[in-house]
RNA sequence: GGGCGAGUAGCUCAGUUGGUCUAGAGCACCUGCCUUACAAGCAGGGGGUCGGGGGUUCGACUCCCUCCUCGCCCA
């Protein structure tokens, strides 16, 4: 046994061993033709460049718990997985590598560059899916897809064409969010706003042929080259007469009009605002209203362009300083104030976004948003926690059009073709485009050079994972079987990027909701409440943590610490790159392990040969403890299911944890020892042990979804199972409601209270553990006397008593420590003298407590309004409570009197 | 500026339609134990005016109002 069952659980070997066996036997492969009820989950596809972090760990553990739980509940489950091609992230990764060799993507050209990206993807991409296996994820890996796969691309193109032809996709010249680093447009969702301390500069715009000037406030003096007007509020008394006049843009020398527009806020700055339509979204709108020119003065890489003269090719922020210096020299700066405002930054590159005027492709969102709103508001799609519905609704009600074109090469190329004479068509390929445009083979045709936003492909995830439009699968049974999926587990930060858009796409193209439930995971933070991040160094590699504590421990701890809707805080030891909180799970695993060790030891001790024999205890052979633990087990099984249904994952883990540790190990196994020791009937002992083991095996099954490895290991060790069988394919027992028995739970609880009181008395009197003393228990209720008699061996053992007497005839030795619990009197007969002072103090304290409670209780009951208004149950309860406390008080006072005597 | 969420023990959190005896648990802390499953353990202990104020009610951690503090999202 010692080899199989070492003293402490060793997760490492067992984890790699079992995952390999699971893979080898393909046990997580799903079957769309199964007759069983289906349960499916779509794994949020990690980026192809991604590596495992704790967000993934939490997210995938949650999914795996549901998948395993449902699988063990008889469902045909399927967990769809895959990887996202992640346009910007992947392209910049490969570009960075090329840069080391001093090669740019333009040196290679589009085709060669894409070859490089594929090469990179095939070598390094998708590591994370291998890492997830270390966590014990039971996805159906055979269905893994990649968002650049032919079938997925086909769906993306198809969807683009349909939307274009329906008029829901259009091209427009707009101010978009430009990433100077990636040199592409970004959607609004890819921009993060942060508060930045900058300066508000008040500049002097002189009137023509005059020394008088208008003071204009701006935070971006480097954009003055694009100024085409100055706006004032038409209601602003100070300036309204100036509307129609002109001023000279400093440094530039251009004469521009003063216009009146409500946008100008009289309370902000000087009340005069410069208008630069090409470099600010608000100015752009004003420009349209007033028919102003749009002068672009910035290059795609964030440097100023040739229109800025000496500042040509100078980086925008550097240029700001230089321009300011020049303006100061010319005495055109009136004042500089510090100013805090929100600035957009690229979520990926981190650089400040440049509002940029360019031709881009957009999706009209209004009609799609309306479609997507309904199922969430109707409750057809449920969010957990619910309050995300509000955020979702708010966003969809105010949604703006989605900029989907990206000036990248890696991605799905926009299926738009242009003829030489300026006609535009959307087509699946060049050939089709020629036909649609009526062009001959030798006539020139060009495809749009942009690619689509990665999310324009991700929103089809529920469809493409299930082989939508795949030619080889025309009668698609997968979609039929598994859609709508049951659960989506995702971080709330992609609620707009992804969740909302999947709902739109599914309804638009398949007229079905993609999922029934969405669970929004919490954000993982360190002990100081900071997000885990590489730059802070507070983000240890989960792989190392799994290596140290075991995958089961990591899974369990994460769930145990993650309440629904609240952030997870884990202590991170930055120096050691360690997460000490993981001890919770590791210690728990060890506890479970040792319970198994104990049982196996007993098997050997009793020389039980056949574990699965029919030696089962009859109902009348079961003790109160046996019935109690069965009741507790079934209650736990029930609450486990309830908690999972309500998505209260941490409650789920806590109920299992408490049941196993407190009920089964601390109490039941200790009682089992006593029950085994006090019997001489070998066949009873074997039956009793069998009972305990059977229960333990059921517990192991209950635990499997959250701790798959250790449970598989124990299931085999204790059950003598064949290596190719798996606990994850066995069925969880149903809740047996008949075994949930409040009466036994109450009885047992009383015994626990008595035992705890005996322990407290011993500890209080500093009685050493090996000093066994006689105990006496007195009660005047026959029911309790019977219970005590039935449980006396157990009480005696737990109370470290040399002997136990229940309601003895003879007078009790005054040389004893006494207490009263629920009218039951407890005595420990001490041989030597007791510390009288200490005893008096303790009893007085107890008397005071009882008196206080009695007073409170009496007050309540003498209040007519309470007796009349409160439910009879409550009032009755209160009366019983009062009576019980009064009796306890009398007995405690008697005890005190005896000591004093 | 608009919206959402949270404030309960030193820390992280439970507390289910308002009533269960002393508001619970884990970690941390203190005391005693290597008791033949487990020191990654066992037994016991200390520690909370439930963010402040007001209201509804016989009764409020729980419902309402208000203020304060913190976090997130949007503009």
PDB file of N, CA and C (backbone and C1' of nucleotides) in Angstrom, chain B residues 38-51:
ATOM      1  P     C B  38      -1.182   9.197   9.793  1.00  0.00           P
ATOM      2  O5'   C B  38      -1.424  10.616   9.112  1.00  0.00           O
ATOM      3  C5'   C B  38      -0.813  10.940   7.857  1.00  0.00           C
ATOM      4  C4'   C B  38      -1.453  12.190   7.297  1.00  0.00           C
ATOM      5  C3'   C B  38      -1.316  13.434   8.155  1.00  0.00           C
ATOM      6  O3'   C B  38      -0.080  14.071   7.905  1.00  0.00           O
ATOM      7  C1'   C B  38      -3.553  13.220   7.390  1.00  0.00           C
ATOM      8  P     A B  39       0.949  14.301   9.061  1.00  0.00           P
ATOM      9  O5'   A B  39       1.258  15.864   9.162  1.00  0.00           O
ATOM     10  C5'   A B  39       0.376  16.880   8.678  1.00  0.00           C
ATOM     11  C4'   A B  39       0.845  18.174   9.318  1.00  0.00           C
ATOM     12  C3'   A B  39       2.349  18.401   9.262  1.00  0.00           C
ATOM     13  O3'   A B  39       2.602  19.742   8.903  1.00  0.00           O
ATOM     14  C1'   A B  39       1.591  18.492  11.499  1.00  0.00           C
ATOM     15  P     A B  40       3.017  20.101   7.383  1.00  0.00           P
ATOM     16  O5'   A B  40       1.617  20.260   6.648  1.00  0.00           O
ATOM     17  C5'   A B  40       0.960  21.590   6.540  1.00  0.00           C
ATOM     18  C4'   A B  40      -0.381  21.352   5.908  1.00  0.00           C
ATOM     19  C3'   A B  40      -1.005  20.081   6.466  1.00  0.00           C
ATOM     20  O3'   A B  40      -2.144  20.229   7.300  1.00  0.00           O
ATOM     21  C1'   A B  40      -0.522  19.858   4.088  1.00  0.00           C
ATOM     22  P     G B  41      -3.480  20.856   7.064  1.00  0.00           P
ATOM     23  O5'   G B  41      -4.454  19.864   7.828  1.00  0.00           O
ATOM     24  C5'   G B  41      -4.467  18.475   7.508  1.00  0.00           C
ATOM     25  C4'   G B  41      -4.329  17.627   8.742  1.00  0.00           C
ATOM     26  C3'   G B  41      -5.144  18.026   9.956  1.00  0.00           C
ATOM     27  O3'   G B  41      -6.498  17.675   9.810  1.00  0.00           O
ATOM     28  C1'   G B  41      -2.984  17.424  10.649  1.00  0.00           C
ATOM     29  P     C B  42      -7.623  18.553  10.475  1.00  0.00           P
ATOM     30  O5'   C B  42      -7.506  18.137  11.995  1.00  0.00           O
ATOM     31  C5'   C B  42      -7.837  16.802  12.382  1.00  0.00           C
ATOM     32  C4'   C B  42      -7.646  16.640  13.858  1.00  0.00           C
ATOM     33  C3'   C B  42      -8.335  17.672  14.739  1.00  0.00           C
ATOM     34  O3'   C B  42      -9.711  17.392  14.902  1.00  0.00           O
ATOM     35  C1'   C B  42      -6.135  17.377  15.490  1.00  0.00           C
ATOM     36  P     A B  43     -10.721  18.603  15.084  1.00  0.00           P
ATOM     37  O5'   A B  43     -10.462  19.031  16.586  1.00  0.00           O
ATOM     38  C5'   A B  43     -10.789  18.143  17.632  1.00  0.00           C
ATOM     39  C4'   A B  43     -10.335  18.710  18.939  1.00  0.00           C
ATOM     40  C3'   A B  43     -10.777  20.136  19.224  1.00  0.00           C
ATOM     41  O3'   A B  43     -12.115  20.202  19.672  1.00  0.00           O
ATOM     42  C1'   A B  43      -8.500  19.926  19.732  1.00  0.00           C
ATOM     43  P     G B  44     -12.996  21.509  19.329  1.00  0.00           P
ATOM     44  O5'   G B  44     -12.319  22.647  20.206  1.00  0.00           O
ATOM     45  C5'   G B  44     -12.564  22.678  21.609  1.00  0.00           C
ATOM     46  C4'   G B  44     -11.635  23.641  22.291  1.00  0.00           C
ATOM     47  C3'   G B  44     -11.817  25.114  21.982  1.00  0.00           C
ATOM     48  O3'   G B  44     -12.943  25.678  22.633  1.00  0.00           O
ATOM     49  C1'   G B  44      -9.520  24.611  21.985  1.00  0.00           C
ATOM     50  P     G B  45     -13.700  26.939  22.007  1.00  0.00           P
ATOM     51  O5'   G B  45     -12.643  28.105  22.255  1.00  0.00           O
ATOM     52  C5'   G B  45     -12.311  28.494  23.589  1.00  0.00           C
ATOM     53  C4'   G B  45     -11.220  29.532  23.574  1.00  0.00           C
ATOM     54  C3'   G B  45     -11.561  30.845  22.887  1.00  0.00           C
ATOM     55  O3'   G B  45     -12.307  31.683  23.753  1.00  0.00           O
ATOM     56  C1'   G B  45      -9.423  30.137  22.190  1.00  0.00           C
ATOM     57  P     G B  46     -13.389  32.698  23.157  1.00  0.00           P
ATOM     58  O5'   G B  46     -12.517  33.989  22.855  1.00  0.00           O
ATOM     59  C5'   G B  46     -11.798  34.648  23.903  1.00  0.00           C
ATOM     60  C4'   G B  46     -10.764  35.560  23.306  1.00  0.00           C
ATOM     61  C3'   G B  46     -11.313  36.607  22.348  1.00  0.00           C
ATOM     62  O3'   G B  46     -11.771  37.741  23.053  1.00  0.00           O
ATOM     63  C1'   G B  46      -9.460  35.534  21.350  1.00  0.00           C
ATOM     64  P     G B  47     -13.153  38.395  22.655  1.00  0.00           P
ATOM     65  O5'   G B  47     -12.818  39.051  21.241  1.00  0.00           O
ATOM     66  C5'   G B  47     -11.835  40.079  21.143  1.00  0.00           C
ATOM     67  C4'   G B  47     -11.504  40.312  19.683  1.00  0.00           C
ATOM     68  C3'   G B  47     -12.715  40.623  18.810  1.00  0.00           C
ATOM     69  O3'   G B  47     -13.014  42.010  18.852  1.00  0.00           O
ATOM     70  C1'   G B  47     -11.378  38.966  17.765  1.00  0.00           C
ATOM     71  P     G B  48     -14.469  42.484  19.294  1.00  0.00           P
ATOM     72  O5'   G B  48     -15.161  42.708  17.891  1.00  0.00           O
ATOM     73  C5'   G B  48     -14.511  43.434  16.835  1.00  0.00           C
ATOM     74  C4'   G B  48     -15.448  43.511  15.672  1.00  0.00           C
ATOM     75  C3'   G B  48     -16.798  44.167  15.981  1.00  0.00           C
ATOM     76  O3'   G B  48     -16.707  45.551  15.764  1.00  0.00           O
ATOM     77  C1'   G B  48     -17.052  42.195  14.638  1.00  0.00           C
ATOM     78  P     U B  49     -17.189  46.577  16.869  1.00  0.00           P
ATOM     79  O5'   U B  49     -18.709  46.597  17.080  1.00  0.00           O
ATOM     80  C5'   U B  49     -19.766  46.255  16.381  1.00  0.00           C
ATOM     81  C4'   U B  49     -20.892  47.142  16.839  1.00  0.00           C
ATOM     82  C3'   U B  49     -21.568  47.870  15.703  1.00  0.00           C
ATOM     83  O3'   U B  49     -22.484  47.017  15.056  1.00  0.00           O
ATOM     84  C1'   U B  49     -21.188  49.371  17.464  1.00  0.00           C
ATOM     85  P     C B  50     -23.142  47.315  13.736  1.00  0.00           P
ATOM     86  O5'   C B  50     -22.058  46.640  12.786  1.00  0.00           O
ATOM     87  C5'   C B  50     -21.545  47.327  11.648  1.00  0.00           C
ATOM     88  C4'   C B  50     -21.437  46.344  10.497  1.00  0.00           C
ATOM     89  C3'   C B  50     -22.381  46.627   9.346  1.00  0.00           C
ATOM     90  O3'   C B  50     -21.599  46.647   8.158  1.00  0.00           O
ATOM     91  C1'   C B  50     -22.582  44.378  10.065  1.00  0.00           C
ATOM     92  P     G B  51     -21.986  47.614   6.966  1.00  0.00           P
ATOM     93  O5'   G B  51     -21.216  48.979   7.294  1.00  0.00           O
ATOM     94  C5'   G B  51     -19.873  48.961   7.749  1.00  0.00           C
ATOM     95  C4'   G B  51     -19.365  50.377   7.790  1.00  0.00           C
ATOM     96  C3'   G B  51     -20.351  51.402   8.337  1.00  0.00           C
ATOM     97  O3'   G B  51     -20.345  51.454   9.747  1.00  0.00           O
ATOM     98  C1'   G B  51     -19.473  52.182   6.303  1.00  0.00           C
TER      99        G B  51
END
